[in-house]
CSV table of C-alpha atoms in Angstrom, one decimal:
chain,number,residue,atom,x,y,z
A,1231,UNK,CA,-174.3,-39.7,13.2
A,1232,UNK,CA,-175.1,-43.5,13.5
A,1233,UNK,CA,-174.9,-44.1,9.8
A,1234,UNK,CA,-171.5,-42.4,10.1
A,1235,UNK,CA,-170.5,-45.0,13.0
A,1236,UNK,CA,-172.0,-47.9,10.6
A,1237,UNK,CA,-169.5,-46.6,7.5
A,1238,UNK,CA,-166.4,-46.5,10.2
A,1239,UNK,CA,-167.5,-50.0,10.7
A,1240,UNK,CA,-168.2,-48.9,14.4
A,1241,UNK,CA,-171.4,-50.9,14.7
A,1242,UNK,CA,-171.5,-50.5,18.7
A,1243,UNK,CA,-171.4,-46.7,18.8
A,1244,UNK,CA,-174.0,-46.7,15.4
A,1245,UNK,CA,-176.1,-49.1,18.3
A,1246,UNK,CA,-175.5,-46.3,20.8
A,1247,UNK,CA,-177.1,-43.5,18.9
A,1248,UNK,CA,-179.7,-45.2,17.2
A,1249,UNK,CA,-181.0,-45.9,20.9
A,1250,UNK,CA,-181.2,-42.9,22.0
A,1251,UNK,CA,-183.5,-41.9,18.9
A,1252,UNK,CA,-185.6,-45.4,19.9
A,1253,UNK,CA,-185.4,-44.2,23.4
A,1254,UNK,CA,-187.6,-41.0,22.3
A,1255,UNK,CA,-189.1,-42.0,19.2
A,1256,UNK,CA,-189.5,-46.0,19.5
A,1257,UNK,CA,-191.2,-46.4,15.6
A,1258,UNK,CA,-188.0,-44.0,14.0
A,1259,UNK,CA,-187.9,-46.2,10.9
A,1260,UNK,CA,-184.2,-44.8,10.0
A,1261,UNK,CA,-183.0,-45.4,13.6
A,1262,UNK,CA,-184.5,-49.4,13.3
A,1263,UNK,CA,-182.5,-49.8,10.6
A,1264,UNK,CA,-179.5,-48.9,11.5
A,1265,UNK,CA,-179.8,-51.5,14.3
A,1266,UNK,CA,-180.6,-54.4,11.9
A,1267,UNK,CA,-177.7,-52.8,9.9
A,1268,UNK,CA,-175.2,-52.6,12.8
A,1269,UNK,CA,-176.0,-56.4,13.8
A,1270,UNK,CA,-175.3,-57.4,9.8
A,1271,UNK,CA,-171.3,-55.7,10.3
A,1272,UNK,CA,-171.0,-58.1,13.5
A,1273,UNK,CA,-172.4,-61.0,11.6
A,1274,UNK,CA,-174.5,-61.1,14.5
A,1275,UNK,CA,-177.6,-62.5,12.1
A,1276,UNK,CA,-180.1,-63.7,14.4
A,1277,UNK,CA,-180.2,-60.1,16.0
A,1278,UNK,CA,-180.0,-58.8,12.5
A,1279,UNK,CA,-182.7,-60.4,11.3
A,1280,UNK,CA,-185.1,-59.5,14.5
A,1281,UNK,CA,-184.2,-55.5,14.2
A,1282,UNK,CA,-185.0,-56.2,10.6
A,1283,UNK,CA,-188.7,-57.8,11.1
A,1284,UNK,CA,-189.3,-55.0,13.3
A,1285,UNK,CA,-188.4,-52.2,10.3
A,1286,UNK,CA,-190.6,-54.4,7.8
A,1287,UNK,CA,-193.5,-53.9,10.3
A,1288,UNK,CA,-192.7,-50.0,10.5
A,1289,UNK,CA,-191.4,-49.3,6.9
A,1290,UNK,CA,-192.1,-52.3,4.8
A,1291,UNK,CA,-190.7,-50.1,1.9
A,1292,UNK,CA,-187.2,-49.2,3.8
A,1293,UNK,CA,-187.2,-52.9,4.5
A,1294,UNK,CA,-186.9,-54.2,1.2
A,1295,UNK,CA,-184.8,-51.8,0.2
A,1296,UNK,CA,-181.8,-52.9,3.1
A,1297,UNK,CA,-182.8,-56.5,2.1
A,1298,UNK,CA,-182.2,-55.7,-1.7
A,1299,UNK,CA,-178.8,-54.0,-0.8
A,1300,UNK,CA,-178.0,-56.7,1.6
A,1301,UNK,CA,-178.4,-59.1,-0.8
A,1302,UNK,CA,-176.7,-57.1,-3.4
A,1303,UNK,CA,-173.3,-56.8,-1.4
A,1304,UNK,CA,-173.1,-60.8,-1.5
A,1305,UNK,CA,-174.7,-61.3,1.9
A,1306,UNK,CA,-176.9,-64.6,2.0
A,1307,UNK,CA,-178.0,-63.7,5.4
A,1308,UNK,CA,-181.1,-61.5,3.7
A,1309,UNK,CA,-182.7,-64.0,1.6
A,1310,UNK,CA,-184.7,-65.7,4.1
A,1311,UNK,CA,-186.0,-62.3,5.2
A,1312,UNK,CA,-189.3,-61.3,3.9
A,1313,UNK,CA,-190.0,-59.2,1.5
């Protein structure tokens, strides 16, 4: 349901759902992504970027996958970001 919310370009209510996966699974890879994802829509890249360490710590593989695609959709934000 949150990815849905991110495609809507509902970031807030992707934010809701994704929390209450964190809430009861804190290290939910998918769910830490959508938050970094969620922050990118808002151009919100400071909190972006945090949500983002925090997947490359859990998923370093899912992590360079969003920054590839971040990068790929024109977004500078990403290329500071590890990889």
């Amino acid at each position: 349901l949150s990815l849905s919310y991110l495609q809507a370009r509902m970031p807030e209510k992707a934010r809701e759902h994704a929390a209450l996966l964190l809430a009861a699974q804190p290290n939910a890879a998918p769910a830490v992504e959508v938050m970094a994802a969620s922050y990118l829509v808002e151009k919100r890249l400071d909190d972006a970027k945090d949500w983002y360490l925090r997947l490359h710590a859990l998923s370093p593989e899912a992590a360079r996958k969003m920054r590839s695609q971040v990068i790929a959709s024109g977004s500078a934000a990403a290329q500071d970001w590890p990889n």
